[in-house]
Every structure is written in C-alpha cells, then in structure tokens.
mmCIF file of C-alpha atoms in Angstrom:
data_model
loop_
_atom_site.group_PDB
_atom_site.id
_atom_site.type_symbol
_atom_site.label_atom_id
_atom_site.label_comp_id
_atom_site.label_asym_id
_atom_site.label_seq_id
_atom_site.Cartn_x
_atom_site.Cartn_y
_atom_site.Cartn_z
ATOM 1 C CA MET Z 386 14.294 -6.399 5.499
ATOM 2 C CA ASP Z 387 13.992 -3.383 7.539
ATOM 3 C CA LYS Z 388 10.950 -0.821 6.466
ATOM 4 C CA ASN Z 389 13.504 1.888 5.841
ATOM 5 C CA VAL Z 390 14.556 0.133 2.268
ATOM 6 C CA LEU Z 391 10.498 0.994 1.516
ATOM 7 C CA ILE Z 392 10.520 4.081 2.806
ATOM 8 C CA GLU Z 393 13.940 5.570 1.273
ATOM 9 C CA ASN Z 394 12.332 3.941 -2.533
ATOM 10 C CA ILE Z 395 9.556 5.727 -2.016
ATOM 11 C CA SER Z 396 10.024 7.432 -5.186
ATOM 12 C CA LYS Z 397 10.008 4.302 -7.080
ATOM 13 C CA LEU Z 398 6.105 3.119 -6.207
ATOM 14 C CA LYS Z 399 4.678 2.764 -9.118
ATOM 15 C CA THR Z 400 1.153 0.897 -10.718
ATOM 16 C CA THR Z 401 -0.424 -0.086 -13.417
ATOM 17 C CA GLU Z 402 -3.561 1.247 -15.200
ATOM 18 C CA LEU Z 403 -5.272 -2.333 -13.767
ATOM 19 C CA GLY Z 404 -3.734 -1.223 -10.721
ATOM 20 C CA ILE Z 405 -5.403 2.140 -10.426
ATOM 21 C CA ALA Z 406 -8.717 1.306 -11.725
ATOM 22 C CA ARG Z 407 -8.636 -2.008 -9.021
ATOM 23 C CA ILE Z 408 -7.548 -0.038 -6.132
ATOM 24 C CA LYS Z 409 -9.746 3.175 -6.902
ATOM 25 C CA ARG Z 410 -12.679 0.810 -6.690
ATOM 26 C CA ASN Z 411 -11.965 -1.390 -3.412
ATOM 27 C CA LEU Z 412 -11.397 1.685 -1.549
ATOM 28 C CA ASN Z 413 -13.691 4.181 -3.548
ATOM 29 C CA LEU Z 414 -10.898 6.172 -4.271
ATOM 30 C CA ASP Z 415 -11.280 9.310 -6.624
ATOM 31 C CA VAL Z 416 -7.721 10.752 -5.856
ATOM 32 C CA ASP Z 417 -3.798 9.860 -7.326
ATOM 33 C CA VAL Z 418 -3.935 6.219 -6.095
ATOM 34 C CA VAL Z 419 0.101 6.539 -6.114
ATOM 35 C CA TRP Z 420 0.314 9.776 -3.859
ATOM 36 C CA TYR Z 421 -2.573 8.279 -1.674
ATOM 37 C CA CYS Z 422 -0.049 5.167 -1.127
ATOM 38 C CA LYS Z 423 2.442 6.925 -0.714
ATOM 39 C CA ASP Z 424 1.244 9.524 2.013
ATOM 40 C CA ILE Z 425 -0.044 5.936 4.278
ATOM 41 C CA ILE Z 426 3.698 4.767 3.880
ATOM 42 C CA LEU Z 427 5.247 7.533 4.717
ATOM 43 C CA ASN Z 428 3.139 8.287 7.961
ATOM 44 C CA PRO Z 429 4.825 7.445 11.093
ATOM 45 C CA PHE Z 430 1.551 5.162 12.547
ATOM 46 C CA SER Z 431 2.113 2.942 9.836
ATOM 47 C CA SER Z 432 3.021 -1.126 10.102
ATOM 48 C CA ILE Z 433 5.280 -2.142 7.352
ATOM 49 C CA GLU Z 434 5.739 -5.635 7.428
ATOM 50 C CA LEU Z 435 8.113 -7.445 4.816
ATOM 51 C CA LYS Z 436 6.221 -11.281 4.163
ATOM 52 C CA GLY Z 437 7.815 -13.149 0.960
ATOM 53 C CA LYS Z 438 8.072 -11.361 -2.331
ATOM 54 C CA ASN Z 439 5.505 -8.269 -0.729
ATOM 55 C CA TRP Z 440 5.065 -5.656 1.715
ATOM 56 C CA TYR Z 441 2.463 -4.573 3.279
ATOM 57 C CA ILE Z 442 0.976 -1.488 4.506
ATOM 58 C CA MET Z 443 -1.630 -0.903 7.189
ATOM 59 C CA PHE Z 444 -2.904 1.884 8.236
ATOM 60 C CA ASN Z 445 -6.430 2.120 9.553
ATOM 61 C CA ASP Z 446 -8.430 0.042 8.072
ATOM 62 C CA VAL Z 447 -6.465 -0.173 4.802
ATOM 63 C CA ILE Z 448 -3.954 -2.703 3.455
ATOM 64 C CA ILE Z 449 -1.636 -1.704 0.348
ATOM 65 C CA THR Z 450 0.907 -4.590 -0.891
ATOM 66 C CA VAL Z 451 3.881 -3.200 -2.516
ATOM 67 C CA ASN Z 452 6.185 -5.756 -5.125
ATOM 68 C CA LYS Z 453 9.470 -5.917 -2.776
ATOM 69 C CA THR Z 454 11.664 -5.448 -6.314
ATOM 70 C CA SER Z 455 9.666 -3.278 -8.187
ATOM 71 C CA TYR Z 456 7.790 -0.918 -5.456
ATOM 72 C CA THR Z 457 4.316 -1.531 -8.365
ATOM 73 C CA ILE Z 458 1.182 -1.256 -5.717
ATOM 74 C CA ILE Z 459 -0.404 -4.466 -6.668
ATOM 75 C CA THR Z 460 -3.811 -4.086 -4.345
ATOM 76 C CA CYS Z 461 -5.171 -2.362 -1.477
ATOM 77 C CA HIS Z 462 -8.038 -3.488 0.563
ATOM 78 C CA ARG Z 463 -10.240 -2.287 3.792
ATOM 79 C CA MET Z 464 -9.716 -4.827 6.025
ATOM 80 C CA LYS Z 465 -12.794 -7.116 6.522
ATOM 81 C CA LYS Z 466 -14.700 -6.463 9.766
ATOM 82 C CA VAL Z 467 -14.896 -9.909 12.762
ATOM 83 C CA ASN Z 468 -18.779 -9.955 13.814
ATOM 84 C CA LYS Z 469 -18.474 -10.888 17.437
#
C-alpha cells in the first residue's frame, strides 16, 4: 500500500483514552496527541511504512504505530539508542 493512503485518510486518525495516556507517558507530552501524530505523519521528512496490519511512521527518534484499517493510533515511543 502506498503511504498516500494514510495521508489521504488523516482525518480518520484517532486513539483511545488509554492510548492518549500511554502516548503522553511514553513521549512525555502535554499536548493533543492526535494533533501531534498528524503533524508527524504529514511531515515530508517522515518515513511511512506498512507492515502487516499496521503503519509505522518514523521521524527523528519517534515511532508511531497506526492500525491500517481503523486508523487508530496504537502507540508512540522513542527509539532506543544503541551504545557502541
């Protein structure tokens, strides 16, 4: 699937109350998490990839997981840094 499918359906993006709490905790946010995720998804420098039933959106050190059919934001987290 083309990443444009996700972008064309950006108005359907949503999450649950538990999702909001999880995302705010994982990213240490105090903003509207759906707006925050939409902003990242629409950023031209974001990497959007479809794997199985989920979209994975990566920007800087943030990964957003979105369900492919319901457009529900499942989680967001920061990528772990690798020590060398």
